[in-house]
C-alpha positions as a Python dict, from the first residue, in 0.01 Angstrom:
ca = {
    (1, 'M'): (0, 0, 0),
    (2, 'T'): (313, -204, 65),
    (3, 'T'): (252, -572, 140),
    (4, 'T'): (464, -871, 230),
    (5, 'G'): (299, -1117, -3),
    (6, 'K'): (137, -1301, 288),
    (7, 'S'): (-233, -1324, 361),
    (8, 'C'): (-357, -1038, 575),
    (9, 'S'): (-627, -1245, 744),
    (10, 'S'): (-564, -1315, 1112),
    (11, 'R'): (-704, -1579, 1340),
    (12, 'P'): (-817, -1515, 1695),
    (13, 'T'): (-543, -1564, 1948),
    (14, 'A'): (-581, -1766, 2267),
    (15, 'N'): (-825, -1634, 2526),
    (16, 'R'): (-1020, -1412, 2289),
    (17, 'N'): (-1330, -1504, 2098),
    (18, 'R'): (-1332, -1226, 1839),
    (19, 'L'): (-1086, -1076, 1601),
    (20, 'F'): (-955, -733, 1695),
    (21, 'F'): (-1134, -457, 1510),
    (22, 'W'): (-839, -392, 1277),
    (23, 'E'): (-836, -764, 1190),
    (24, 'E'): (-1211, -759, 1121),
    (25, 'A'): (-1166, -458, 893),
    (26, 'V'): (-905, -643, 687),
    (27, 'E'): (-1114, -960, 672),
    (28, 'G'): (-1417, -767, 547),
    (29, 'W'): (-1213, -593, 279),
    (30, 'Q'): (-1063, -923, 163),
    (31, 'S'): (-1400, -1097, 163),
    (32, 'A'): (-1533, -844, -85),
    (33, 'R'): (-1235, -899, -312),
    (34, 'K'): (-1267, -1277, -296),
    (35, 'A'): (-1634, -1248, -384),
    (36, 'G'): (-1539, -1066, -704),
    (37, 'Q'): (-1666, -735, -574),
    (38, 'R'): (-1481, -408, -561),
    (39, 'P'): (-1260, -432, -251),
    (40, 'E'): (-1361, -159, -12),
    (41, 'F'): (-1445, -111, 351),
    (42, 'S'): (-1806, -149, 462),
    (43, 'E'): (-2010, 144, 583),
    (44, 'Y'): (-1985, 1, 935),
    (45, 'T'): (-1604, -3, 914),
    (46, 'T'): (-1595, 350, 774),
    (47, 'R'): (-1813, 482, 1058),
    (48, 'S'): (-1602, 293, 1311),
    (49, 'L'): (-1280, 443, 1173),
    (50, 'R'): (-1422, 790, 1231),
    (51, 'A'): (-1499, 687, 1589),
    (52, 'L'): (-1143, 565, 1635),
    (53, 'R'): (-998, 895, 1522),
    (54, 'E'): (-1203, 1064, 1793),
    (55, 'G'): (-994, 870, 2041),
    (56, 'V'): (-661, 1017, 1930),
    (57, 'G'): (-514, 1197, 2229),
    (58, 'R'): (-806, 1098, 2451),
    (59, 'E'): (-795, 892, 2768),
    (60, 'A'): (-896, 527, 2742),
    (61, 'G'): (-1260, 466, 2831),
    (62, 'T'): (-1368, 827, 2776),
    (63, 'V'): (-1480, 797, 2413),
    (64, 'P'): (-1829, 641, 2404),
    (65, 'S'): (-1820, 572, 2029),
    (66, 'M'): (-1512, 348, 2073),
    (67, 'R'): (-1649, 119, 2343),
    (68, 'S'): (-1819, -127, 2109),
    (69, 'L'): (-1495, -163, 1913),
    (70, 'H'): (-1296, -296, 2207),
    (71, 'R'): (-1235, -668, 2231),
    (72, 'V'): (-1054, -668, 2565),
    (73, 'P'): (-1327, -717, 2827),
    (74, 'L'): (-1364, -502, 3135),
    (75, 'Q'): (-1388, -698, 3457),
    (76, 'G'): (-1664, -607, 3700),
    (77, 'D'): (-1434, -616, 4002),
    (78, 'G'): (-1520, -269, 4126),
    (79, 'S'): (-1177, -130, 4042),
    (80, 'D'): (-1156, 224, 3903),
    (81, 'R'): (-837, 140, 3717),
    (82, 'L'): (-869, 11, 3361),
    (83, 'P'): (-676, -307, 3272),
    (84, 'E'): (-342, -245, 3099),
    (85, 'R'): (-458, -449, 2800),
    (86, 'Y'): (-769, -235, 2763),
    (87, 'V'): (-561, 84, 2770),
    (88, 'A'): (-317, -62, 2517),
    (89, 'E'): (-606, -162, 2291),
    (90, 'H'): (-750, 191, 2312),
    (91, 'H'): (-422, 341, 2189),
    (92, 'T'): (-383, 75, 1921),
    (93, 'L'): (-734, 140, 1792),
    (94, 'A'): (-675, 516, 1780),
    (95, 'L'): (-344, 472, 1596),
    (96, 'F'): (-505, 232, 1351),
    (97, 'G'): (-784, 480, 1283),
    (98, 'L'): (-526, 753, 1220),
    (99, 'H'): (-327, 523, 990),
    (100, 'Q'): (-620, 383, 792),
    (101, 'H'): (-771, 730, 733),
    (102, 'T'): (-795, 799, 355),
    (103, 'A'): (-605, 475, 275),
    (104, 'S'): (-799, 263, 27),
    (105, 'E'): (-621, -62, 118),
    (106, 'P'): (-576, -218, 463),
    (107, 'V'): (-288, -75, 664),
    (108, 'H'): (-291, -364, 912),
    (109, 'Q'): (-15, -580, 764),
    (110, 'P'): (85, -889, 964),
    (111, 'D'): (462, -937, 1015),
    (112, 'I'): (545, -570, 958),
    (113, 'G'): (681, -457, 1293),
    (114, 'L'): (752, -93, 1376),
    (115, 'G'): (1124, -132, 1303),
    (116, 'T'): (1055, -286, 962),
    (117, 'A'): (797, -17, 883),
    (118, 'C'): (1048, 257, 967),
    (119, 'L'): (1312, 83, 757),
    (120, 'M'): (1073, 80, 460),
    (121, 'L'): (993, 446, 527),
    (122, 'R'): (1364, 526, 535),
    (123, 'R'): (1417, 361, 198),
    (124, 'G'): (1152, 582, 44),
    (125, 'E'): (1216, 935, -76),
    (126, 'A'): (984, 1130, 152),
    (127, 'L'): (1219, 1159, 450),
    (128, 'T'): (1592, 1151, 506),
    (129, 'E'): (1750, 859, 689),
    (130, 'S'): (1834, 1079, 988),
    (131, 'A'): (1475, 1206, 1010),
    (132, 'V'): (1331, 854, 1026),
    (133, 'E'): (1599, 735, 1265),
    (134, 'R'): (1541, 1032, 1495),
    (135, 'R'): (1170, 957, 1519),
    (136, 'L'): (1217, 585, 1584),
    (137, 'I'): (1482, 644, 1851),
    (138, 'A'): (1258, 903, 2018),
    (139, 'A'): (981, 642, 2038),
    (140, 'A'): (1222, 377, 2165),
    (141, 'T'): (1344, 599, 2447),
    (142, 'A'): (996, 687, 2573),
    (143, 'Q'): (979, 656, 2950),
    (144, 'D'): (621, 529, 2967),
    (145, 'L'): (330, 422, 2750),
    (146, 'H'): (180, 772, 2734),
    (147, 'E'): (503, 919, 2594),
    (148, 'L'): (546, 628, 2352),
    (149, 'V'): (198, 681, 2206),
    (150, 'Q'): (272, 1051, 2154),
    (151, 'H'): (574, 959, 1941),
    (152, 'L'): (379, 692, 1752),
    (153, 'R'): (116, 951, 1662),
    (154, 'R'): (391, 1140, 1477),
    (155, 'I'): (517, 830, 1294),
    (156, 'V'): (186, 679, 1181),
    (157, 'P'): (85, 966, 944),
    (158, 'L'): (425, 935, 776),
    (159, 'L'): (368, 562, 723),
    (160, 'R'): (23, 637, 576),
    (161, 'Q'): (165, 895, 333),
    (162, 'A'): (435, 650, 221),
    (163, 'G'): (191, 359, 180),
    (164, 'V'): (366, 150, 448),
    (165, 'G'): (158, -84, 664),
    (166, 'L'): (202, -203, 1022),
    (167, 'D'): (108, -512, 1219),
    (168, 'Y'): (-141, -369, 1468),
    (169, 'T'): (-190, -696, 1653),
    (170, 'R'): (180, -702, 1720),
    (171, 'L'): (176, -335, 1817),
    (172, 'F'): (-106, -403, 2064),
    (173, 'H'): (102, -667, 2242),
    (174, 'E'): (407, -437, 2241),
    (175, 'L'): (210, -153, 2397),
    (176, 'T'): (80, -397, 2660),
    (177, 'R'): (437, -489, 2755),
    (178, 'W'): (590, -141, 2737),
    (179, 'D'): (564, -52, 3106),
    (180, 'G'): (666, -400, 3219),
    (181, 'A'): (945, -653, 3196),
    (182, 'G'): (886, -718, 2826),
    (183, 'R'): (1010, -378, 2706),
    (184, 'D'): (1364, -498, 2633),
    (185, 'R'): (1238, -765, 2395),
    (186, 'V'): (1023, -506, 2218),
    (187, 'L'): (1316, -266, 2185),
    (188, 'R'): (1549, -534, 2054),
    (189, 'S'): (1297, -643, 1790),
    (190, 'W'): (1251, -282, 1671),
    (191, 'G'): (1626, -226, 1650),
    (192, 'L'): (1699, -553, 1473),
    (193, 'Q'): (1413, -501, 1227),
    (194, 'Y'): (1533, -150, 1150),
    (195, 'T'): (1889, -264, 1077),
    (196, 'D'): (1785, -574, 881),
    (197, 'P'): (1976, -591, 549),
    (198, 'G'): (1735, -857, 424),
    (199, 'A'): (1409, -675, 498),
    (200, 'P'): (1165, -597, 211),
    (201, 'G'): (1316, -360, -41),
    (202, 'Q'): (1676, -478, -37),
    (203, 'A'): (1854, -803, -120),
    (204, 'D'): (2010, -1003, 159),
    (205, 'A'): (2354, -862, 240),
    (206, 'R'): (2520, -1201, 283),
    (207, 'S'): (2381, -1353, -38),
    (208, 'T'): (2498, -1054, -244),
    (209, 'G'): (2839, -1033, -83),
    (210, 'Q'): (2768, -682, 45),
    (211, 'A'): (2795, -753, 419),
    (212, 'H'): (2893, -438, 607),
    (213, 'A'): (3230, -409, 776),
    (214, 'P'): (3219, -369, 1155),
    (215, 'Y'): (3195, -15, 1286),
    (216, 'W'): (3544, -22, 1439),
    (217, 'V'): (3690, -98, 1095),
    (218, 'T'): (3518, 195, 926),
    (219, 'F'): (3548, 441, 1216),
    (220, 'D'): (3679, 782, 1108),
    (221, 'S'): (3818, 990, 1393),
    (222, 'G'): (3810, 1295, 1167),
    (223, 'S'): (3434, 1277, 1119),
    (224, 'P'): (3240, 1562, 1284),
    (225, 'N'): (3011, 1297, 1435),
    (226, 'A'): (3289, 1079, 1576),
    (227, 'A'): (3265, 1200, 1937),
    (228, 'A'): (2885, 1169, 1940),
    (229, 'E'): (2902, 819, 1791),
    (230, 'L'): (3150, 699, 2054),
    (231, 'A'): (2937, 851, 2330),
    (232, 'A'): (2633, 665, 2193),
    (233, 'L'): (2826, 339, 2201),
    (234, 'R'): (2956, 397, 2553),
    (235, 'S'): (2597, 443, 2669),
    (236, 'G'): (2546, 73, 2604),
    (237, 'T'): (2799, -38, 2866),
    (238, 'G'): (2630, -279, 3104),
    (239, 'R'): (2300, -265, 2911),
    (240, 'E'): (2123, -558, 2749),
    (241, 'P'): (2234, -597, 2385),
    (242, 'G'): (1992, -464, 2124),
    (243, 'T'): (1796, -248, 2368),
    (244, 'V'): (2004, 70, 2341),
    (245, 'A'): (1843, 270, 2061),
    (246, 'A'): (2143, 501, 2023),
    (247, 'M'): (2354, 199, 1924),
    (248, 'W'): (2121, 62, 1657),
    (249, 'P'): (2283, 245, 1362),
    (250, 'F'): (2621, 90, 1445),
    (251, 'H'): (2526, -279, 1453),
    (252, 'R'): (2643, -488, 1159),
    (253, 'T'): (2574, -842, 1283),
    (254, 'Y'): (2409, -1067, 1027),
    (255, 'M'): (2092, -1234, 1150),
    (256, 'A'): (1808, -1399, 962),
    (257, 'S'): (1504, -1173, 928),
    (258, 'E'): (1290, -1426, 1117),
    (259, 'W'): (1512, -1395, 1424),
    (260, 'R'): (1535, -1018, 1395),
    (261, 'N'): (1158, -995, 1385),
    (262, 'K'): (1140, -1189, 1711),
    (263, 'G'): (1402, -974, 1882),
    (264, 'A'): (1625, -1276, 1939),
    (265, 'L'): (1923, -1236, 2173),
    (266, 'T'): (2198, -1429, 1995),
    (267, 'R'): (2564, -1486, 2075),
    (268, 'D'): (2662, -1282, 1770),
    (269, 'L'): (2461, -983, 1885),
    (270, 'V'): (2592, -1002, 2242),
    (271, 'A'): (2952, -1026, 2119),
    (272, 'E'): (2916, -732, 1879),
    (273, 'H'): (2742, -519, 2144),
    (274, 'T'): (3023, -583, 2393),
    (275, 'A'): (3294, -520, 2135),
    (276, 'L'): (3131, -192, 2031),
    (277, 'T'): (3114, -62, 2389),
    (278, 'L'): (3476, -167, 2452),
    (279, 'F'): (3595, -3, 2132),
    (280, 'A'): (3419, 321, 2224),
    (281, 'R'): (3594, 330, 2562),
    (282, 'H'): (3925, 244, 2397),
    (283, 'Q'): (3902, 495, 2110),
    (284, 'Q'): (3799, 784, 2336),
    (285, 'T'): (4046, 1078, 2322),
    (286, 'H'): (4253, 916, 2046),
    (287, 'G'): (4289, 1035, 1688),
    (288, 'A'): (4478, 726, 1574),
    (289, 'P'): (4262, 413, 1528),
    (290, 'M'): (4259, 182, 1830),
    (291, 'H'): (4144, -110, 1616),
    (292, 'V'): (4475, -265, 1511),
    (293, 'A'): (4448, -587, 1311),
    (294, 'G'): (4663, -867, 1455),
    (295, 'N'): (4701, -711, 1801),
    (296, 'S'): (4555, -978, 2026),
    (297, 'P'): (4490, -901, 2395),
    (298, 'G'): (4810, -1094, 2468),
    (299, 'T'): (5015, -885, 2228),
    (300, 'A'): (4861, -561, 2358),
    (301, 'A'): (4928, -663, 2720),
    (302, 'G'): (5288, -751, 2631),
    (303, 'Q'): (5340, -416, 2460),
    (304, 'L'): (5197, -242, 2766),
    (305, 'A'): (5425, -441, 2997),
    (306, 'R'): (5731, -354, 2789),
    (307, 'K'): (5633, 12, 2780),
    (308, 'E'): (5589, 27, 3157),
    (309, 'T'): (5917, -154, 3216),
    (310, 'V'): (6104, 99, 3004),
    (311, 'S'): (5943, 398, 3171),
    (312, 'N'): (5973, 268, 3528),
    (313, 'E'): (6300, 77, 3490),
    (314, 'S'): (6149, -192, 3708),
    (315, 'K'): (6006, -539, 3662),
    (316, 'A'): (5750, -493, 3939),
    (317, 'S'): (5495, -326, 3712),
    (318, 'T'): (5542, -600, 3453),
    (319, 'A'): (5473, -869, 3711),
    (320, 'A'): (5161, -687, 3833),
    (321, 'L'): (5030, -652, 3479),
    (322, 'E'): (5106, -1018, 3411),
    (323, 'R'): (4898, -1116, 3714),
    (324, 'R'): (4607, -901, 3598),
    (325, 'F'): (4630, -1047, 3250),
    (326, 'G'): (4638, -1395, 3400),
    (327, 'V'): (4308, -1326, 3574),
    (328, 'L'): (4159, -1222, 3239),
    (329, 'L'): (4277, -1549, 3083),
    (330, 'T'): (4103, -1755, 3352),
    (331, 'S'): (3760, -1602, 3277),
    (332, 'A'): (3501, -1877, 3316),
    (333, 'D'): (3256, -1737, 3061),
    (334, 'A'): (3204, -1454, 2814),
    (335, 'D'): (3042, -1228, 3075),
    (336, 'E'): (3346, -1253, 3303),
    (337, 'L'): (3577, -1203, 3005),
    (338, 'A'): (3388, -884, 2913),
    (339, 'M'): (3416, -756, 3271),
    (340, 'H'): (3795, -800, 3275),
    (341, 'L'): (3829, -653, 2926),
    (342, 'R'): (3662, -330, 3040),
    (343, 'S'): (3939, -257, 3290),
    (344, 'F'): (4204, -387, 3048),
    (345, 'V'): (4084, -157, 2770),
    (346, 'S'): (4109, 142, 3005),
    (347, 'L'): (4480, 64, 3055),
    (348, 'L'): (4532, 36, 2679),
    (349, 'N'): (4349, 365, 2625),
    (350, 'R'): (4586, 550, 2858),
    (351, 'A'): (4888, 390, 2691),
    (352, 'G'): (4763, 443, 2336),
    (353, 'I'): (4797, 74, 2247),
    (354, 'G'): (4554, -77, 1995),
    (355, 'L'): (4361, -401, 1990),
    (356, 'D'): (4218, -628, 1719),
    (357, 'Y'): (3842, -593, 1767),
    (358, 'N'): (3756, -850, 1502),
    (359, 'L'): (3950, -1104, 1706),
    (360, 'L'): (3798, -977, 2028),
    (361, 'R'): (3444, -1016, 1893),
    (362, 'T'): (3522, -1374, 1789),
    (363, 'A'): (3657, -1453, 2136),
    (364, 'L'): (3351, -1305, 2306),
    (365, 'R'): (3127, -1500, 2069),
    (366, 'T'): (3289, -1840, 2120),
    (367, 'W'): (3456, -1828, 2464),
    (368, 'D'): (3188, -2035, 2638),
    (369, 'D'): (3004, -2175, 2336),
    (370, 'P'): (2924, -2539, 2421),
    (371, 'R'): (2956, -2625, 2052),
    (372, 'C'): (3322, -2515, 2061),
    (373, 'P'): (3447, -2662, 2392),
    (374, 'D'): (3818, -2607, 2320),
    (375, 'T'): (3794, -2245, 2207),
    (376, 'A'): (3867, -2078, 2542),
    (377, 'T'): (4171, -2302, 2597),
    (378, 'D'): (4304, -2219, 2251),
    (379, 'F'): (4263, -1846, 2311),
    (380, 'R'): (4429, -1868, 2654),
    (381, 'Q'): (4734, -2050, 2516),
    (382, 'R'): (4768, -1824, 2213),
    (383, 'W'): (4726, -1500, 2409),
    (384, 'D'): (4969, -1618, 2677),
    (385, 'R'): (5234, -1685, 2408),
    (386, 'D'): (5160, -1347, 2250),
    (387, 'F'): (5207, -1176, 2586),
    (388, 'H'): (5550, -1322, 2660),
    (389, 'F'): (5669, -1269, 2303),
    (390, 'A'): (5562, -901, 2297),
    (391, 'A'): (5686, -831, 2650),
    (392, 'S'): (6035, -961, 2572),
    (393, 'A'): (6067, -824, 2218),
}
């Protein structure tokens, strides 16, 4: 059984007096080991695990043998509807029973989120990368809790066979939030965990000098998957960064594992997400790469203005483009900059003019960063000079 090197014992969280059953099972197993006995589950735990497996695919509250294993209380308010936490605990218990079945060591492993578990599964030899990714993305795109649990029931046996554990307390809280406002945070944590270069099993990418190049640098228009990849990236337009499962394989942003595990929404992630969606819109229909190193938005706008002037033999179009570009330069924050860049990139796409996406990501990252108060002004001045130089060249 894969472990993280941390103690598996868990303490009761606020507002609950007892450990969850899966936490009790781990504590009992560890107590035997600490006492110098052969570490194994008690007869009570073994019987309870059989009861939990009876709940797989069953509706919460309908399995009598599971009722004593619940820790979420039922309120006597006369309501026929079970509390969301009770339903989530039912599914968590059933999944734990399925996972722990035949495993001699505890499968409840604190700090191993679903994304991390799937990453560890992917690094094994039992399944291909695409097979693991397909299953995780299917779970992440579930429309409701019922559908999510169906996908998890397909993943858990694979984790058991590979000896990979899972934090069931964390999973319980994620299932509780799935049909509410907390789903985006859950999705982002899964995606960031799954793409973590520093997760168990692989050295940290930054410390080894193996940091991945951004997707737009490595993009191959001749790849048979190119069109599907760009479509996946375009699906993230207007969506919260890190929550679009189809985009997860294309993120390269470095982030400490601690922050990934929390599903943190950082400036780096937001900037990369926006740059990826812009690049996908820009690259669409083009065989030649639209990432062109050194082509700032100012240079690209100037090239577009010069091209339109030549084709129309008029300065009117140049003046109109200059006004539009001026509006982009006056963006008050990164969100407004991204909005103007979306329409700007569409113009560049039609004209076949490239853009430096490394530079664009940096601008989106630092435009309104309070720690870099002069950054936006520097970009405005530089891009304005680039525009006039390229337009008059």
